[in-house]
Coordinates of C-alpha atoms and ligand atoms in Angstrom, one line a residue:
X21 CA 96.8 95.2 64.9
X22 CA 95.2 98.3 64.7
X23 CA 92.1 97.1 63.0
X24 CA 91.4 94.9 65.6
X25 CA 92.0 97.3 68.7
X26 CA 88.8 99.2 67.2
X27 CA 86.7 96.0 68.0
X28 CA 88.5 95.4 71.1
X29 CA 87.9 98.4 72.8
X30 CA 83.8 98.6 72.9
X31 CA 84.5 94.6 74.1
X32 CA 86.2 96.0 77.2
X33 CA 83.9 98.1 77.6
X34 CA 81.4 95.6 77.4
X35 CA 82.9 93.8 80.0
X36 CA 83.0 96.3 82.7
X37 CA 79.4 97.4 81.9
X38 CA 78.8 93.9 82.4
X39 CA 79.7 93.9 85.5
X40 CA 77.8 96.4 86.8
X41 CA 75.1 94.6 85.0
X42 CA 75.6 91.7 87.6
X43 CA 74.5 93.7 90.6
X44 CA 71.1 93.2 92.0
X45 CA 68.7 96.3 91.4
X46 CA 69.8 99.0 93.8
X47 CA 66.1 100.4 95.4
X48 CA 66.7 98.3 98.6
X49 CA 70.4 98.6 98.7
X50 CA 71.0 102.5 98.3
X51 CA 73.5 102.6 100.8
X52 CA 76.0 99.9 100.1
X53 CA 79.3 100.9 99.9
X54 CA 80.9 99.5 97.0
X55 CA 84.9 98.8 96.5
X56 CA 86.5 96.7 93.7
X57 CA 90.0 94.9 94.6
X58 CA 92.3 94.5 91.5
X59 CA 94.3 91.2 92.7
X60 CA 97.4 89.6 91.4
X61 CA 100.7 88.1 92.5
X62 CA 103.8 86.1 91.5
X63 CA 105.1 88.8 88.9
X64 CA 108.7 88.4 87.9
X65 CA 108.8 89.7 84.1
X66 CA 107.6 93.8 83.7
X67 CA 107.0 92.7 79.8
X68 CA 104.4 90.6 78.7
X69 CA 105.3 86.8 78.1
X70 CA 104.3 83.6 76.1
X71 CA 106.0 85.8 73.0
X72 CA 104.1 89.1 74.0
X73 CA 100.7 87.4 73.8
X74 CA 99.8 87.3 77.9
X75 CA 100.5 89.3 80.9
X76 CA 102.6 92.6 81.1
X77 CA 101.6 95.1 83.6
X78 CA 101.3 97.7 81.5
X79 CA 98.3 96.4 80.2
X80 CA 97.0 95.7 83.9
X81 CA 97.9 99.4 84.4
X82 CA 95.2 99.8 81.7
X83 CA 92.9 97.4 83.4
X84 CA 93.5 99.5 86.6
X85 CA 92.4 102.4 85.1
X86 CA 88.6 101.1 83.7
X87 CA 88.4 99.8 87.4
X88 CA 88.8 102.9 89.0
X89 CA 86.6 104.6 85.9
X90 CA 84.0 102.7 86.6
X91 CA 84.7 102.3 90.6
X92 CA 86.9 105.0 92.6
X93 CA 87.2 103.0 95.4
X94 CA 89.2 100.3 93.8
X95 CA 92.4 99.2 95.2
X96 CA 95.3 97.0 94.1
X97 CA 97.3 94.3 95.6
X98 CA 99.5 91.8 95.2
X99 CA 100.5 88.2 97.1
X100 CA 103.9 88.2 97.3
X101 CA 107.0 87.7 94.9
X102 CA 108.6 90.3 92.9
X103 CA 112.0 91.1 93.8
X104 CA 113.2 87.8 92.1
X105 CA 114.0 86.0 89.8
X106 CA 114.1 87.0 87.0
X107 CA 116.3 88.1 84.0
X108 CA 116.4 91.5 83.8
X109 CA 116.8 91.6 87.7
X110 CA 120.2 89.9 87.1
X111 CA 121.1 92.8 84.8
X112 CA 124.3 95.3 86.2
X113 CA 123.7 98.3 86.7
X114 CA 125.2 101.9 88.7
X115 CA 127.4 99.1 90.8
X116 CA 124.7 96.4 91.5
X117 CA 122.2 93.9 90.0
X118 CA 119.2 95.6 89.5
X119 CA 117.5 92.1 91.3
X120 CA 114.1 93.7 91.4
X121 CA 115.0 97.6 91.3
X122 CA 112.9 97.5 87.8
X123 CA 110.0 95.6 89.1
X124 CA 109.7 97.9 92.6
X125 CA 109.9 101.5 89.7
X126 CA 107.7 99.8 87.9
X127 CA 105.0 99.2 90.4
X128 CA 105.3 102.4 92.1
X129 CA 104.6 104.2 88.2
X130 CA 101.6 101.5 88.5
X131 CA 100.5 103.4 91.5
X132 CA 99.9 99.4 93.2
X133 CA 97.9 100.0 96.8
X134 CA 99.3 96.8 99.0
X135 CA 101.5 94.3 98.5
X136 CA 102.4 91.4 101.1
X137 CA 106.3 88.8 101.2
X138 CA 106.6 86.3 98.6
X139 CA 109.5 83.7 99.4
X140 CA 111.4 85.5 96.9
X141 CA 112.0 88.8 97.8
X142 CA 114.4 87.2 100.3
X143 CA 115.8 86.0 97.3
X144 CA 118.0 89.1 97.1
X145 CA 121.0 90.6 99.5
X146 CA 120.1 91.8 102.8
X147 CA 121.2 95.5 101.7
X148 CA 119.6 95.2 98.5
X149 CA 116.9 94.2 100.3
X150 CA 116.5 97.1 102.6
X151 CA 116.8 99.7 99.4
X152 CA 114.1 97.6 98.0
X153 CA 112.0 98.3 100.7
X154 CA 113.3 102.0 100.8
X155 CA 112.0 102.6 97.2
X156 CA 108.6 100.9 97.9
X157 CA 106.0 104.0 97.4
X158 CA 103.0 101.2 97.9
X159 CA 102.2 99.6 101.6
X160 CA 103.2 96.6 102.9
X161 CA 101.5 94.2 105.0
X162 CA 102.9 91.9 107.0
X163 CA 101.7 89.7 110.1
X164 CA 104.8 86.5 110.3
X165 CA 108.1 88.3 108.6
X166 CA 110.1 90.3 110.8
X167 CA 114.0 91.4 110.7
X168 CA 116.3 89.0 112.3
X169 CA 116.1 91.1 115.5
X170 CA 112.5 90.1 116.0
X171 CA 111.1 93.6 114.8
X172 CA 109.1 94.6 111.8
X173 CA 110.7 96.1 108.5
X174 CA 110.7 100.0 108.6
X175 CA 107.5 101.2 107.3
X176 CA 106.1 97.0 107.3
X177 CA 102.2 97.3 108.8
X178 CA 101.5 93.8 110.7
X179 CA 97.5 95.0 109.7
X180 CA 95.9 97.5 108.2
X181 CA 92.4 99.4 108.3
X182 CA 91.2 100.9 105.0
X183 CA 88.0 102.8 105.3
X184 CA 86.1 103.6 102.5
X185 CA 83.5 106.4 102.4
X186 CA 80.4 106.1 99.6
X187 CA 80.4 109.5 98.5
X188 CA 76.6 109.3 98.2
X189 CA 75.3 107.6 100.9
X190 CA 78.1 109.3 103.5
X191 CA 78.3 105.3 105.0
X192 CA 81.9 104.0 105.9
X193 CA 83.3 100.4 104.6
X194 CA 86.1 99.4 107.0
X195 CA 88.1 96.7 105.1
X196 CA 90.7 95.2 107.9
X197 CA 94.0 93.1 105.9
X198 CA 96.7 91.1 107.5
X199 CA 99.6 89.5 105.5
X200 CA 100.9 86.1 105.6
X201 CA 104.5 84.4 103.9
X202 CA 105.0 80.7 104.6
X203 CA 109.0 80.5 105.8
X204 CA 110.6 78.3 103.1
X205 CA 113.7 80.9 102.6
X206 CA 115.6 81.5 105.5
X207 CA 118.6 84.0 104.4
X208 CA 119.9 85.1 107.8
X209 CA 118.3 88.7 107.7
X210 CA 114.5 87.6 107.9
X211 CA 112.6 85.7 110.8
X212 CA 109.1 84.3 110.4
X213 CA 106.4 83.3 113.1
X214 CA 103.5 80.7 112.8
X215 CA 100.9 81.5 110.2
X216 CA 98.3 80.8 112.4
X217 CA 99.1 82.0 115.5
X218 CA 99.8 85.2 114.0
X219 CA 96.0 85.4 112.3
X220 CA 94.7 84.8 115.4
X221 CA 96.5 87.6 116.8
X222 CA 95.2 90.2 113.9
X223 CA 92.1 88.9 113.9
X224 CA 92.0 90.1 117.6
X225 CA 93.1 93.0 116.9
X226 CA 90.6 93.7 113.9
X227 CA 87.6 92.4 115.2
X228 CA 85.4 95.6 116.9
X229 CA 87.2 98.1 114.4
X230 CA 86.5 96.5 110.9
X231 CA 83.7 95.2 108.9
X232 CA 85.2 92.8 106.9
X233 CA 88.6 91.0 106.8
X234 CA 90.8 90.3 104.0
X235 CA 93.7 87.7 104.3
X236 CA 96.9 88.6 101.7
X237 CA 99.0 85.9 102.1
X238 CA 102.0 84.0 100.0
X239 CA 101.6 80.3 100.7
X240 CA 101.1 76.8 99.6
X241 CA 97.1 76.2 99.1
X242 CA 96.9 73.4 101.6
X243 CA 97.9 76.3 104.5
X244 CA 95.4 78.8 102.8
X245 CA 92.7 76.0 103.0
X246 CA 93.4 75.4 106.4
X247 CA 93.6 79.0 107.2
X248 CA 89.9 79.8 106.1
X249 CA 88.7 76.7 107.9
X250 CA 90.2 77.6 111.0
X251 CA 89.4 81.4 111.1
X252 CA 85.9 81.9 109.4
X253 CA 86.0 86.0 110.4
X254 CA 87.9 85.8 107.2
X255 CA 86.1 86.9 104.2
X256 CA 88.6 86.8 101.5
X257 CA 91.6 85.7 100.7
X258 CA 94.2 87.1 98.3
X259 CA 97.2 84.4 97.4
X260 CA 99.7 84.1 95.4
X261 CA 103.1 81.0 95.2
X262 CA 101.7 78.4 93.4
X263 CA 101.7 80.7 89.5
X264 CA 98.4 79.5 88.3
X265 CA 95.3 80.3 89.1
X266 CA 92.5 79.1 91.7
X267 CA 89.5 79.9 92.2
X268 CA 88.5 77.5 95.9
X269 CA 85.5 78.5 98.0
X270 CA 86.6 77.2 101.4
X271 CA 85.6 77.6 105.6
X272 CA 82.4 79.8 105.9
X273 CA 82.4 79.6 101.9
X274 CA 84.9 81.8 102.1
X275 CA 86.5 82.3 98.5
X276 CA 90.3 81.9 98.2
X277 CA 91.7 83.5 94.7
X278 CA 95.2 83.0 93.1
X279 CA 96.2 84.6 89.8
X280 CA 98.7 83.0 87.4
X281 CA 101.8 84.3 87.4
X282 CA 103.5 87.1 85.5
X283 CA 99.8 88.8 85.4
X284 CA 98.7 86.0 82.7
X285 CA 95.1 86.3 84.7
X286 CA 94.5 88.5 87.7
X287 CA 91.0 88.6 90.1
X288 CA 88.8 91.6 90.0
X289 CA 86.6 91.8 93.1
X290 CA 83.4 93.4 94.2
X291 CA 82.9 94.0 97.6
X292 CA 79.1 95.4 98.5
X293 CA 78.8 96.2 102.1
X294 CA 75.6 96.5 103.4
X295 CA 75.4 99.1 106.5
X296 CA 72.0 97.9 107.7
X297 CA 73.5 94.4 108.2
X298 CA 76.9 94.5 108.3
X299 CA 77.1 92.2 105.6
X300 CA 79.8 92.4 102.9
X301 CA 78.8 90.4 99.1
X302 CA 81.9 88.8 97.4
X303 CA 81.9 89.0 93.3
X304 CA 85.2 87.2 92.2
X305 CA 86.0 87.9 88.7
X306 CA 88.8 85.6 86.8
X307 CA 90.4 88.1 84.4
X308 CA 92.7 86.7 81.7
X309 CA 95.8 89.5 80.9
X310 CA 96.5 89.2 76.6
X311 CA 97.1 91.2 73.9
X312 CA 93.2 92.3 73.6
X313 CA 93.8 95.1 76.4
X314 CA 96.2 97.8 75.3
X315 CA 99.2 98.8 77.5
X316 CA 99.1 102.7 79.5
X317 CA 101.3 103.9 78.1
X318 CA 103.1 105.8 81.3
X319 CA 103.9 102.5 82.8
X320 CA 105.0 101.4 79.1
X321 CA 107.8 103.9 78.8
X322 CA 109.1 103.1 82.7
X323 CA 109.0 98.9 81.2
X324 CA 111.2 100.2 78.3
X325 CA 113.7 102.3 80.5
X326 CA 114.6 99.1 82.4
X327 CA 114.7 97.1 79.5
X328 CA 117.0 99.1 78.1
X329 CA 119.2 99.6 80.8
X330 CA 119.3 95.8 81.5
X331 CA 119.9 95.5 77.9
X332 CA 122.8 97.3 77.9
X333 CA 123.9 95.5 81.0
X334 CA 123.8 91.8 79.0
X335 CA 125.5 93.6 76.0
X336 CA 128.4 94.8 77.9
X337 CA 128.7 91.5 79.4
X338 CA 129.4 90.0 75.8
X339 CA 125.6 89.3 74.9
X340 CA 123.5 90.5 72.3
X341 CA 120.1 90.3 73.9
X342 CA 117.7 91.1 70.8
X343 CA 119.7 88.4 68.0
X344 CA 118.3 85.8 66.9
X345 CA 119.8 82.4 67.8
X346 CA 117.6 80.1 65.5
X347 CA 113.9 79.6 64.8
X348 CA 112.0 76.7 66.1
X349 CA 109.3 74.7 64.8
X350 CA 108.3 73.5 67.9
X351 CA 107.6 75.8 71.5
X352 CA 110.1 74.6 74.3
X353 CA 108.4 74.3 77.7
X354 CA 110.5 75.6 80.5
X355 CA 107.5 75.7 83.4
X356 CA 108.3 75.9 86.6
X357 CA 105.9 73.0 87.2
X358 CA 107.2 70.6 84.5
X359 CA 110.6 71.5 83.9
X360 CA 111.3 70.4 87.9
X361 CA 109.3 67.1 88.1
X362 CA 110.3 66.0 84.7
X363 CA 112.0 66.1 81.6
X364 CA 110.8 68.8 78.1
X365 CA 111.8 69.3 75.1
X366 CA 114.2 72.7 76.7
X367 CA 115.7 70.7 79.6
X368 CA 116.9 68.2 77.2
X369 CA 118.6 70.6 75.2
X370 CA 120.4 72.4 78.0
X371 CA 121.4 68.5 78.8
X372 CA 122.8 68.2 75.4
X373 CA 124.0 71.5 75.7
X374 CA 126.1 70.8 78.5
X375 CA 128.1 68.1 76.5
X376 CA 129.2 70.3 74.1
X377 CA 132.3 71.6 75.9
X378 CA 133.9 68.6 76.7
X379 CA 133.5 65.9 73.7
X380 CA 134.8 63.1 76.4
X381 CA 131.5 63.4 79.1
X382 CA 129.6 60.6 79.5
X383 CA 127.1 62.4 80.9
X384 CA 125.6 65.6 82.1
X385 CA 123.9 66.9 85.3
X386 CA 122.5 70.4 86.6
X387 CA 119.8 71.4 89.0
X388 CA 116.4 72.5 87.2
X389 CA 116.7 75.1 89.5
X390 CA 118.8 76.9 87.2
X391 CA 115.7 77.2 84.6
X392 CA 114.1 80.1 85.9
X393 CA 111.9 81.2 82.9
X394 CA 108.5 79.1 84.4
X395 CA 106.9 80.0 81.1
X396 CA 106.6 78.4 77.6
X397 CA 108.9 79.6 74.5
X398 CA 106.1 79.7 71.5
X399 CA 107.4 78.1 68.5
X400 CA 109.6 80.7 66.1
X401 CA 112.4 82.7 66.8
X402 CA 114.0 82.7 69.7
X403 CA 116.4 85.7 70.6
X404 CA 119.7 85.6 73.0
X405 CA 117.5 87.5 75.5
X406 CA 115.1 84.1 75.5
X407 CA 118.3 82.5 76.2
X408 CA 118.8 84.7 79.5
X409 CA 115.6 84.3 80.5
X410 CA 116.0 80.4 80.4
X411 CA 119.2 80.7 82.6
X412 CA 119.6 83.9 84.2
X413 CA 122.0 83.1 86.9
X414 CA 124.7 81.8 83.9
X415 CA 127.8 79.8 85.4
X416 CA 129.9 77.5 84.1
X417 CA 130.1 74.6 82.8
X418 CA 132.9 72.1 84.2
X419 CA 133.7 69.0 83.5
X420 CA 134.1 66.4 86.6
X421 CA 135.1 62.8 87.5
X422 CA 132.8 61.4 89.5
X423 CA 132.8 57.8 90.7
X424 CA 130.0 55.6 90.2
X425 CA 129.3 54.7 93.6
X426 CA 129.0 58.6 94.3
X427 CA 127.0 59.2 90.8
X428 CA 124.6 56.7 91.9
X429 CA 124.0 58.5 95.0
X430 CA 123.6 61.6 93.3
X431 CA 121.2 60.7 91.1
X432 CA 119.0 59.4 93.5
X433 CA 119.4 62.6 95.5
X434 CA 118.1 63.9 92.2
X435 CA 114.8 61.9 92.3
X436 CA 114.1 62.5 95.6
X437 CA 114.0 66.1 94.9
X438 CA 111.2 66.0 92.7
X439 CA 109.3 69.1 92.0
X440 CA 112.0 71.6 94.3
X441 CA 115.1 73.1 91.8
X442 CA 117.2 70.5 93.7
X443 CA 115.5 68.0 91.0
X444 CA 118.2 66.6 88.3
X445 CA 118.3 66.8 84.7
X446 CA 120.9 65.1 82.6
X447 CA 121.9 63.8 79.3
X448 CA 122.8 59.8 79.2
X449 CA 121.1 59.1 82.4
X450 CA 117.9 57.4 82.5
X451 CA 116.3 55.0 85.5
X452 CA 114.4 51.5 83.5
X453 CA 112.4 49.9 86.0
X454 CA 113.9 51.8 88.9
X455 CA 117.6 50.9 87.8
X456 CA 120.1 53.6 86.7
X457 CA 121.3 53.2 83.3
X458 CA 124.4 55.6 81.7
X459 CA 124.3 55.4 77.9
X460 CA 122.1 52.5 78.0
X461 CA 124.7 50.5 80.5
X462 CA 123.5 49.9 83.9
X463 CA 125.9 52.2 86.2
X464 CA 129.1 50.7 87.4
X465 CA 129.7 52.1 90.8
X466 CA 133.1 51.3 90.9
X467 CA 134.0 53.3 87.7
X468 CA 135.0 56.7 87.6
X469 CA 132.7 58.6 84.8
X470 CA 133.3 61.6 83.1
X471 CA 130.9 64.5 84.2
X472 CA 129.4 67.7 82.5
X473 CA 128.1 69.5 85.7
X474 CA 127.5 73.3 85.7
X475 CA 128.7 74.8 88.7
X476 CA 126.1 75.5 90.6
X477 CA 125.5 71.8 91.3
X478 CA 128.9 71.1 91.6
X479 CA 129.2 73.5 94.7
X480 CA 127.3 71.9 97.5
X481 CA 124.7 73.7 97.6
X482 CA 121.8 72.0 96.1
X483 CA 119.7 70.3 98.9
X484 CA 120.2 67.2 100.0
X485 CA 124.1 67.3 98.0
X486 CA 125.9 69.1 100.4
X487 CA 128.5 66.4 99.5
X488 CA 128.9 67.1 95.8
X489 CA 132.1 69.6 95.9
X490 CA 135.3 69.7 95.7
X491 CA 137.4 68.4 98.4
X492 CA 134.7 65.0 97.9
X493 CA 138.0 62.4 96.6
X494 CA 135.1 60.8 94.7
X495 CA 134.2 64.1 92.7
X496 CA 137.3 65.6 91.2
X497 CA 137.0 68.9 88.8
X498 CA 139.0 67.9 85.7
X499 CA 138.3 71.2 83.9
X500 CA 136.9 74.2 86.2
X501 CA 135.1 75.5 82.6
X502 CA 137.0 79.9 82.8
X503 CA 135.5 80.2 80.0
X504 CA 132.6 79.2 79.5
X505 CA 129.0 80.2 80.3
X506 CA 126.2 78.2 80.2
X507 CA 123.6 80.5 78.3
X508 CA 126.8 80.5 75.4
X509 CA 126.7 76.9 75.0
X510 CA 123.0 76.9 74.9
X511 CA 123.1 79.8 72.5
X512 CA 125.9 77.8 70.3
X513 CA 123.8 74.1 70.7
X514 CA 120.6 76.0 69.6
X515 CA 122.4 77.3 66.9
X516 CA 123.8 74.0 65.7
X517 CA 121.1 71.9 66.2
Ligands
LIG23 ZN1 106.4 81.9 96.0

């Protein structure tokens, strides 16, 4: 390790010479301002992932720190989601789940400029929420997310104006930003407005004071698309929500740049503003986040403390995060973007896993909503921690019967689903040529099957299965599973596989 961090280092260095390298000759543009955005979003993991080899913002914190070496005026932000989910977030500690007290310490030690709503951070309690928002030492910038009253957050800008003096030339660089969070989580305590309305609104209110405008926004790509075409005073946009990257030039050729998430690859960009014209230049760089770049070691030791603590949170809760379970010869694929449109390797085992229990199911069902890890578990060993990850939000496993008519239902519910947590994975359930087969049998709606279900599922509140709860006389809890957890009997079928 050390031998190669010798060769590494001049390699970074390299790179941000390089750079440099890439702007034109400065004798006609003296006077243009010059600031560098550090960009990423969708973080839900402080330690690096993909077994330590990608990500980690510690080693962005390094990143940060050639950036502002080379450029002072460099800022940082970030498109949305990082209160939840995640593992250690589900951690207890002084009375409450941490759910994103590490991340917000974290990013504060990080010294991160602006951040804008994921769907996530309404993820969390409405009071853990607000202390969320209390402990927040960056800015936030928000143009369509307002409390349920109607008003903004405390201390929540709808726009911002960051002007940026060249120290030689004396010339000013007005960057204007406005935030935007598509509405797909509605808990109670947060009300959105339209997405475009709203830009056209801050765009009013920019225009005559700013130079350039940047869009920070949390959304599907489609709506960031048809944002740039629609508004081409634009002249960046920041995203975030989809966890892997893009890189779309869009509108007035307008670029539109989304990291991957958990800081795998974040966007370094050079703004030159010209004073004569009023012009800004846009220099995207796509920056991949591995093991080459060396972690600062002050946001290192703040990663640890929460590690630690969360660690001590799993073991009082009977786990023992750092043991190892088993080592595989094969990596298990628990992306987001798989795991919910299909089955892998990992969501057949949790399918298997849920069997294990009850030796008289038929079958087994849970949402892939429940898989929350969105990353890929290399081949090797993997610890109980791993297993957390996986399944952070636990449960239990129960064991149901469920009649066939109601099963068949269900499944389809399942299907339909596709690509949202709501999607269904199972053991013994498989569709040939659009039929519904249990253990190779095509279903028999009128018999009453024996069910593995955790209990999320089996609650009512997956979408579109309002129905599948007790109370249902078609859906009948045989065995509420006390004492079980789901992440044990993963832990146990891993270790007996
Ligand atoms: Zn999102």
């Amino acid at each position: 390790m050390k031998k190669s961090f010798a060769i590494l280092i001049p390699v970074i260095i390299a790179f941000a010479l390089a750079a440099c390298a890439t702007t034109p000759a400065p004798s006609v543009n003296d006077s243009r301002v010059h600031v560098t955005i550090l960009h990423f979003n969708d973080i839900y993991e402080i330690t690096p992932v993909s077994g330590g080899k990608e990500g980690g913002i510690a080693r962005v914190a390094t990143l940060r720190r050639q950036l502002l070496a080379r450029n002072p005026n460099t800022i940082t932000t970030l498109g949305g989601d990082l209160f939840s989910p995640s593992a250690i977030g589900t951690a207890q500690f002084e009375g409450d789940q941490l759910a994103g007290r590490q991340m917000i310490d974290v990013l504060n030690h990080f010294a991160l400029d602006y951040a804008t709503f994921g769907n996530h951070e309404f993820d969390v309690k409405e009071n853990q929420f607000n202390q969320r928002m209390k402990e927040a030492k960056f800015t936030w910038v928000s143009s369509n997310v307002f409390a349920a009253g109607g008003q903004p957050y405390a201390g929540v800008k709808q726009n911002i104006v960051i002007p940026v003096t060249d120290k030689k030339s004396g010339k000013t660089f007005r960057i204007g930003m406005f935030g935007l969070t598509l509405a797909a989580n509605n808990p109670g305590y947060v009300r959105y407005s339209d997405p475009i309305t709203a830009t056209a609104e801050q765009i009013k209110q920019l225009s005559g004071q700013t130079d350039f405008m940047i869009a920070l926004t949390h959304q599907a790509i489609d709506d960031d698309i048809e944002l740039l075409q629609k508004f081409p005073q634009i002249g960046l946009l920041l995203g975030g929500h989809e966890h892997v990257n893009y890189q779309n030039w869009r509108g007035n050729f307008t670029p539109l740049l989304k990291g991957d998430a958990n800081v795998r690859s974040v966007y370094v960009v050079d703004l030159y503003f010209d004073p004569q014209t009023g012009k800004t230049q846009v220099k995207p760089e796509f920056v991949p986040i591995n093991d080459s770049l060396p972690e600062d070691p002050a946001v290192k030791t703040v990663v640890d403390k929460w590690m630690n603590i969360a660690f001590d949170a799993f073991r009082q809760q009977g786990f023992e995060p750092e043991a190892v379970v088993t080592t595989t010869t094969e990596a298990l694929d628990g992306l987001e973007s798989n795991v919910r449109t299909r089955k892998t390797n990992l969501t057949e085992l949790i399918a298997k896993s849920l069997l294990r229990p009850y030796p008289e199911a038929e079958l087994s069902l849970y949402n892939s909503g429940s898989i929350r890890i969105d990353d890929v578990l290399p081949a090797g060993q993997i610890t109980v921690y791993d297993v957390i990850r996986v399944l952070p939000f636990g449960g239990k496993v129960q064991l149901a019967a469920i009649k066939g008519s109601l099963l068949l239902k269900v499944l389809n519910q399942g299907t339909a689903n596709t690509g949202a947590g709501g999607f269904l994975q199972s053991a013994n359930a498989q569709q040939v040529n659009g039929a519904w087969q249990i253990n190779g049998k095509p279903i028999d709606v009128k018999k009453t099957y024996q069910l593995a279900i955790n209990d999320f599922l089996a609650s009512g509140k997956e979408h579109g299965l309002d129905y599948l709860k007790p109370g249902n006389p078609d859906f009948v809890i045989v065995n509420s599973g006390e004492n079980t957890d789901i992440r044990q009997t993963v832990i146990d079928q891993l270790k007996n596989n």
